[in-house]
PDB file of C-alpha atoms in Angstrom:
ATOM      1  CA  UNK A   1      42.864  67.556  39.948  1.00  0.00           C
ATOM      2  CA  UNK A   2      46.291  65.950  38.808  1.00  0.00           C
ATOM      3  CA  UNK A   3      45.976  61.970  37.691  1.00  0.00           C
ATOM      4  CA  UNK A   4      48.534  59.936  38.692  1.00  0.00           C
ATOM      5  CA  UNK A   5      49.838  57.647  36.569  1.00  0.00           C
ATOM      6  CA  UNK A   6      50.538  54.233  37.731  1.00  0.00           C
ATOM      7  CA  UNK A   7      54.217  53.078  36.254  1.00  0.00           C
ATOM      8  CA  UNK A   8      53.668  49.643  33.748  1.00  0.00           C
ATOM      9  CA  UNK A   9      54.154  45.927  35.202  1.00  0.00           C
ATOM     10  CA  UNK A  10      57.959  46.151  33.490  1.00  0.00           C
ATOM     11  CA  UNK A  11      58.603  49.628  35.509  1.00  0.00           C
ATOM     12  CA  UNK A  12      57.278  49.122  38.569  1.00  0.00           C
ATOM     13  CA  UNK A  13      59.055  45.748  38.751  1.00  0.00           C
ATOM     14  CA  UNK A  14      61.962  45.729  37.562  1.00  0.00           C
ATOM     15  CA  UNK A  15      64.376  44.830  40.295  1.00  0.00           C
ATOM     16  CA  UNK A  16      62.150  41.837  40.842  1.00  0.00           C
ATOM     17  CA  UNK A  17      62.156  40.625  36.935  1.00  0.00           C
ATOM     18  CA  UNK A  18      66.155  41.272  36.564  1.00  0.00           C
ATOM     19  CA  UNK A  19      66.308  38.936  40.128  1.00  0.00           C
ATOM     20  CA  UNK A  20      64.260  36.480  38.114  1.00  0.00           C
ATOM     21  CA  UNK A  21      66.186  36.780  35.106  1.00  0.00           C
ATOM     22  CA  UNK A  22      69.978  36.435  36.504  1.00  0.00           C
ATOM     23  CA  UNK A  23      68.608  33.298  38.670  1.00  0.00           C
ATOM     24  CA  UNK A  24      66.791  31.432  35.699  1.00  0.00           C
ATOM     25  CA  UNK A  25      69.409  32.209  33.069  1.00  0.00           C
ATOM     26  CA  UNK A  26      72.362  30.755  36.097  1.00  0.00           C
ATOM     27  CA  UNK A  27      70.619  27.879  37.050  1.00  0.00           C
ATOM     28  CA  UNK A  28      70.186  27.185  33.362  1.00  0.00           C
ATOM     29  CA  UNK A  29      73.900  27.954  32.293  1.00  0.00           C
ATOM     30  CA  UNK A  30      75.026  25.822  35.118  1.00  0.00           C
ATOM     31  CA  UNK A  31      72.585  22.736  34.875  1.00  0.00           C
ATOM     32  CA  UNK A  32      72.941  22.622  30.991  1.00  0.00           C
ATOM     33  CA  UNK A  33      77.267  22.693  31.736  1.00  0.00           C
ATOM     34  CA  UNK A  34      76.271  19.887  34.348  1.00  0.00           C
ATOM     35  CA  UNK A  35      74.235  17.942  32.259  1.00  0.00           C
ATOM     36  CA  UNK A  36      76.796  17.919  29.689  1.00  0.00           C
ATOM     37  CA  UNK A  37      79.302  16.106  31.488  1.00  0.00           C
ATOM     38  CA  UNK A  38      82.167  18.117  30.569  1.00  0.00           C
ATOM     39  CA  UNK A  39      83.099  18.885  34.534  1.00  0.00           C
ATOM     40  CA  UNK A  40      82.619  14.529  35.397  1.00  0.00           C
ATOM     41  CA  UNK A  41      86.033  14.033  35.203  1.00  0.00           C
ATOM     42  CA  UNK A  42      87.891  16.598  36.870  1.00  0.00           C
ATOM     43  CA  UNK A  43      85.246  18.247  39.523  1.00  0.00           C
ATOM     44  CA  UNK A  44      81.647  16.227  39.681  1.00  0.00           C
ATOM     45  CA  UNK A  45      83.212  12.702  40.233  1.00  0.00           C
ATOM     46  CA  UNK A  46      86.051  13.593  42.677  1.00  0.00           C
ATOM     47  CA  UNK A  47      83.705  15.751  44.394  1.00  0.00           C
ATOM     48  CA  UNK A  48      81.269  12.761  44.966  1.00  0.00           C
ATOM     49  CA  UNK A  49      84.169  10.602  45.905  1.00  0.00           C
ATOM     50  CA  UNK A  50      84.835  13.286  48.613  1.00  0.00           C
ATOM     51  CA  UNK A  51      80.871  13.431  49.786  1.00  0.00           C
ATOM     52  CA  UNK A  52      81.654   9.148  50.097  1.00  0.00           C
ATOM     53  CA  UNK A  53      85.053   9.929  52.086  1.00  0.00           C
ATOM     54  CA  UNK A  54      83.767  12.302  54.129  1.00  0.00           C
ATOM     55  CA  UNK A  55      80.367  10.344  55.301  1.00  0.00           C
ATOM     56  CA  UNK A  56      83.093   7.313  55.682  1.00  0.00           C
ATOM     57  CA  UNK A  57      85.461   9.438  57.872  1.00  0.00           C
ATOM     58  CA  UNK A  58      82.349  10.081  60.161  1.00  0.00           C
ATOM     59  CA  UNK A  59      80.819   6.705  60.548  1.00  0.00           C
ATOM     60  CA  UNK A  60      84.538   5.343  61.179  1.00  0.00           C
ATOM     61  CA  UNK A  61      84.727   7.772  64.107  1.00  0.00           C
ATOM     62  CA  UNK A  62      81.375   7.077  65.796  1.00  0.00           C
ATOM     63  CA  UNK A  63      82.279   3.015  65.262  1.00  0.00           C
ATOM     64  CA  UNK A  64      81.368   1.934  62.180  1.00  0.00           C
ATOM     65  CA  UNK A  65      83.577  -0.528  59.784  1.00  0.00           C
ATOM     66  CA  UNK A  66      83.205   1.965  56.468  1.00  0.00           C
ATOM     67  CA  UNK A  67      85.405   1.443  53.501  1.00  0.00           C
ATOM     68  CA  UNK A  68      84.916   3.317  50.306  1.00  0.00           C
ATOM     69  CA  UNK A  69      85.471   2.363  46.773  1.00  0.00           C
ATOM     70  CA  UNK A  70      84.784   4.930  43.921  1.00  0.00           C
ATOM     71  CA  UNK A  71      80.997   6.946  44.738  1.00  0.00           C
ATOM     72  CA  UNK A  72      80.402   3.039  46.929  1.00  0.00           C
ATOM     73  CA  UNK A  73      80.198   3.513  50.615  1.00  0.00           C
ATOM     74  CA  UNK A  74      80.366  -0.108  52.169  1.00  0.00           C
ATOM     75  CA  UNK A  75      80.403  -1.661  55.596  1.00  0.00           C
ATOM     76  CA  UNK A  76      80.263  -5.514  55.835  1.00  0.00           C
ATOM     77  CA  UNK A  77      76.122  -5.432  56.302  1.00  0.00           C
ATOM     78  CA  UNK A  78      75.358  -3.078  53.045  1.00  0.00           C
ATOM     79  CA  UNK A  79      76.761  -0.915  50.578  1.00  0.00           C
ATOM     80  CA  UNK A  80      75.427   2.361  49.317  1.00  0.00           C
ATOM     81  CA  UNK A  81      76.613   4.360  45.689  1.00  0.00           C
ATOM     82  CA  UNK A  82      76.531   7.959  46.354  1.00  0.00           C
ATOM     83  CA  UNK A  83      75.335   9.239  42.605  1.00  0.00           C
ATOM     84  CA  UNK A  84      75.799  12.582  41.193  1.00  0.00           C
ATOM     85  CA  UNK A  85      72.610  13.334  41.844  1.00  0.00           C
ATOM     86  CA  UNK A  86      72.967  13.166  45.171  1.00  0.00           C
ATOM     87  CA  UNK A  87      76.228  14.657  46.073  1.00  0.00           C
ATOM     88  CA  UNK A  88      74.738  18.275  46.849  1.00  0.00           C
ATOM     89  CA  UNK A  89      75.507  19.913  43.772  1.00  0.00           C
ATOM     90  CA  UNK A  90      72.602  20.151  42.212  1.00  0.00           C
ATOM     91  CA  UNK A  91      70.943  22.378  45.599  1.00  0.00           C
ATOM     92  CA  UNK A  92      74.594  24.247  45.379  1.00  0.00           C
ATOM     93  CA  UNK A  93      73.689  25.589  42.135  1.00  0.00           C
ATOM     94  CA  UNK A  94      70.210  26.759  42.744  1.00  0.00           C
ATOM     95  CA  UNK A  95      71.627  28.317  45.979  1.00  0.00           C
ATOM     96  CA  UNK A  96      74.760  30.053  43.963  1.00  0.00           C
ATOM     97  CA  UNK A  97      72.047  31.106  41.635  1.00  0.00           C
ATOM     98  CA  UNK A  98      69.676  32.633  44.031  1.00  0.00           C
ATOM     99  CA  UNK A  99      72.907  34.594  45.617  1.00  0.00           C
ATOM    100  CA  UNK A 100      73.464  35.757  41.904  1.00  0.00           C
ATOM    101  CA  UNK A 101      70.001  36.942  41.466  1.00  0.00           C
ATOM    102  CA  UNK A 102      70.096  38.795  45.171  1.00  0.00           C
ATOM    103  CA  UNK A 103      71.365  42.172  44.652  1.00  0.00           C
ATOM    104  CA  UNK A 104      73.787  42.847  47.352  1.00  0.00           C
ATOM    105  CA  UNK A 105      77.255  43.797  47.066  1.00  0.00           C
ATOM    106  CA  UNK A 106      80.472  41.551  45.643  1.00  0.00           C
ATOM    107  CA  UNK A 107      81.717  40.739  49.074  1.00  0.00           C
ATOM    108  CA  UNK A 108      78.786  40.066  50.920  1.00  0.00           C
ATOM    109  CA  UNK A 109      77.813  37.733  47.579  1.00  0.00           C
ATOM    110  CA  UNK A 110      81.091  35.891  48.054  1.00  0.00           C
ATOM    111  CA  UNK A 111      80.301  35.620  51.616  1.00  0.00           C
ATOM    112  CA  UNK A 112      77.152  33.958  50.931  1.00  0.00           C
ATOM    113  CA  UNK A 113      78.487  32.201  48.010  1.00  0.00           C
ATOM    114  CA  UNK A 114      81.425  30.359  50.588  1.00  0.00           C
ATOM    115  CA  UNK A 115      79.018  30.189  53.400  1.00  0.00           C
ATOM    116  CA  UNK A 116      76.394  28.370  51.376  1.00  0.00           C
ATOM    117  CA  UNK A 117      78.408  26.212  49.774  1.00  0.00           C
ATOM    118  CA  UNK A 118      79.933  25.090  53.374  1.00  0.00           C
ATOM    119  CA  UNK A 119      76.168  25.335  54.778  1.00  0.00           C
ATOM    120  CA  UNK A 120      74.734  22.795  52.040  1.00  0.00           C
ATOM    121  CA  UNK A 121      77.685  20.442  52.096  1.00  0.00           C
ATOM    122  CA  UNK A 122      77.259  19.726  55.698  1.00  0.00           C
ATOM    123  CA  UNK A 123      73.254  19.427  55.094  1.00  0.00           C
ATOM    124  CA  UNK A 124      73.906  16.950  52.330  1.00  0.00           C
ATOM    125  CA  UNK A 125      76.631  15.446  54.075  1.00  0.00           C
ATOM    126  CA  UNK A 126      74.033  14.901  57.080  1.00  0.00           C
ATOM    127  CA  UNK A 127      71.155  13.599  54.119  1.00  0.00           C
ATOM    128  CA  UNK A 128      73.897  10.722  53.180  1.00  0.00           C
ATOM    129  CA  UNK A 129      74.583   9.745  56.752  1.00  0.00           C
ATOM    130  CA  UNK A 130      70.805   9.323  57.317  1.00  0.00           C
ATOM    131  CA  UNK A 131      70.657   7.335  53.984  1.00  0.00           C
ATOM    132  CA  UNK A 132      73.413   5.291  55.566  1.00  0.00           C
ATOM    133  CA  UNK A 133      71.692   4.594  58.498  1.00  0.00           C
ATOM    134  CA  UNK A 134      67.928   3.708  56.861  1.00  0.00           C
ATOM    135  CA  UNK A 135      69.876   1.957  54.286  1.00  0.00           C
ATOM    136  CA  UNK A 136      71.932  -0.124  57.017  1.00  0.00           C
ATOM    137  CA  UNK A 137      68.555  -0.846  59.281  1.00  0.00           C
ATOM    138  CA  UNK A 138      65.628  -0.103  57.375  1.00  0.00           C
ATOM    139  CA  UNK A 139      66.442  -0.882  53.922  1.00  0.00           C
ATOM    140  CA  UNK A 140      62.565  -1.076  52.587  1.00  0.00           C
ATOM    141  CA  UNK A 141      62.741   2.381  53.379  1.00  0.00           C
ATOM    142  CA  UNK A 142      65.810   3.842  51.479  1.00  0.00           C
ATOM    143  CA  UNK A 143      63.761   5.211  48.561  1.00  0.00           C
ATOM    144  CA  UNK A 144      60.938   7.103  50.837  1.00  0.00           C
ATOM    145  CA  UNK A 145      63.721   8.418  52.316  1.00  0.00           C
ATOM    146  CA  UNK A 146      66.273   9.192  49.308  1.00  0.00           C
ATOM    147  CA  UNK A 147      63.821  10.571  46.680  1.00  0.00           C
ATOM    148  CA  UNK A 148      61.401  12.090  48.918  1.00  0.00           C
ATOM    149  CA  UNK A 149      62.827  12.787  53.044  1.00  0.00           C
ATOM    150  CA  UNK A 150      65.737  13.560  51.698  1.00  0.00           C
ATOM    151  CA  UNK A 151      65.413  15.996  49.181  1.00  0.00           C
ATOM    152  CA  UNK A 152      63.167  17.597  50.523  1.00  0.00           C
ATOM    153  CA  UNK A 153      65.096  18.241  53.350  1.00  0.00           C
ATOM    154  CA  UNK A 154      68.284  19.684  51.355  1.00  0.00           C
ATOM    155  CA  UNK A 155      65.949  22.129  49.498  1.00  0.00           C
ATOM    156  CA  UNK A 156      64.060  23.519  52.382  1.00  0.00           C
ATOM    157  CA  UNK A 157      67.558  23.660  54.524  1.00  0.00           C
ATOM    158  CA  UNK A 158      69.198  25.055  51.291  1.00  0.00           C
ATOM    159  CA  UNK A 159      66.065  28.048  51.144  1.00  0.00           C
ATOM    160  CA  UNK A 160      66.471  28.594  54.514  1.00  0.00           C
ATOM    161  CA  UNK A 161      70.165  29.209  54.265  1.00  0.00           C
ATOM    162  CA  UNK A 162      69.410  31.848  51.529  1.00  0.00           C
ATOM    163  CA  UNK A 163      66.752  33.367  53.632  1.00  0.00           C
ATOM    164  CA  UNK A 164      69.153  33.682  56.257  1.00  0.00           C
ATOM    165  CA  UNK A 165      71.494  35.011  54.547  1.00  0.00           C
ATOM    166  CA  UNK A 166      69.315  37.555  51.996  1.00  0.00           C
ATOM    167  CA  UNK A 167      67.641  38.654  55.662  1.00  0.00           C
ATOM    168  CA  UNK A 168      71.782  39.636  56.807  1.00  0.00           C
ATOM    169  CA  UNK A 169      72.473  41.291  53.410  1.00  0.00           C
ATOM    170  CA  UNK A 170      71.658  44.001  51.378  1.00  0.00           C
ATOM    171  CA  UNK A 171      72.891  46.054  48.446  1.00  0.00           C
ATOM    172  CA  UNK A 172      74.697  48.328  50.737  1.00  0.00           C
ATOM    173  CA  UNK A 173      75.863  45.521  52.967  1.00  0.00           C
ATOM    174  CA  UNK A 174      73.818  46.750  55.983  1.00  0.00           C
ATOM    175  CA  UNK A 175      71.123  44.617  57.624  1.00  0.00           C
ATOM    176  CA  UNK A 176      67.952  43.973  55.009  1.00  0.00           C
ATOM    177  CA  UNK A 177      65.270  45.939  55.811  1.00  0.00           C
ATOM    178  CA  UNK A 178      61.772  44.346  56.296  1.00  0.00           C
ATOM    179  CA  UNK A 179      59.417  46.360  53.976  1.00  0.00           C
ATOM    180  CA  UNK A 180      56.055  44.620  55.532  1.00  0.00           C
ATOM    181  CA  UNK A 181      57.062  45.237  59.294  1.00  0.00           C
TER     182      UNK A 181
END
């Protein structure tokens, strides 16, 4: 009788610890070149300043008196600074990462890579207006909803995005297959 023999935790896994590898070493490359303010200048700050435009573009059309001075969004009633913390780029990099980490093809990761970054600006871009609006009317309420309703709902959106898109893509660029079904 022939004994199989079962392949070691490294062997049998691999694909699954090189995923894990390529996402923790690419969210730590990225957050440690974030965290070192060498991109504030040129790309973090005038991409907050765009998140404050943007949100002011919107209210402006649906009525409201916005006007926008650095990261501040103000109306007459209340003002609201849009920090780098809360400008989206910290769930774009864990999303970029997790695309990284997925192995699919070049195109289909630059796909998800444009895709995602559109998907999670327009989540974060729909976080601010809420902050806005709880900050405009319910102002005891802006840091429930900043530090816990709204991150929470950028990170769940932003997983769901890469579900969606990990379900659409594989390595060969065909639809994923579900093992389990």
């Amino acid at each position: 009788m022939s004994q199989l023999k079962k392949p070691g935790l490294l062997q049998g896994n691999r694909p699954i610890l090189r995923a894990f590898a390529i996402f923790t070493l690419s969210i730590a490359v990225f957050f440690i070149i974030l965290m070192s303010h060498v991109l504030d200048k040129y790309f973090v700050y005038p991409f907050t300043v765009l998140v404050v435009k943007t949100t002011s573009v919107i209210l402006d059309t649906v009525g409201y008196d916005t006007s926008v001075k650095g990261t501040v969004l103000k109306t007459p009633d209340a003002s609201l600074n849009i920090g780098t913390g809360c400008n989206g780029l910290e769930a774009v990099i864990i999303f970029v990462s997790a695309i990284l980490a997925f192995p699919a093809n070049l195109k289909n990761k630059l796909v998800g890579l444009l895709l995602g970054f559109l998907g999670i600006y327009i989540i974060n871009q729909t976080r601010v207006i809420g902050l806005f609006f709880v900050n405009s009317y319910a102002s005891e309420h802006l840091e429930l909803a900043h530090t816990y309703i709204g991150q929470t709902y950028v990170i769940i959106s932003g997983v769901i995005l890469w579900i969606v898109w990990a379900e659409r893509f594989s390595r060969d660029g065909k639809k994923a297959v579900n093992p389990a079904a």
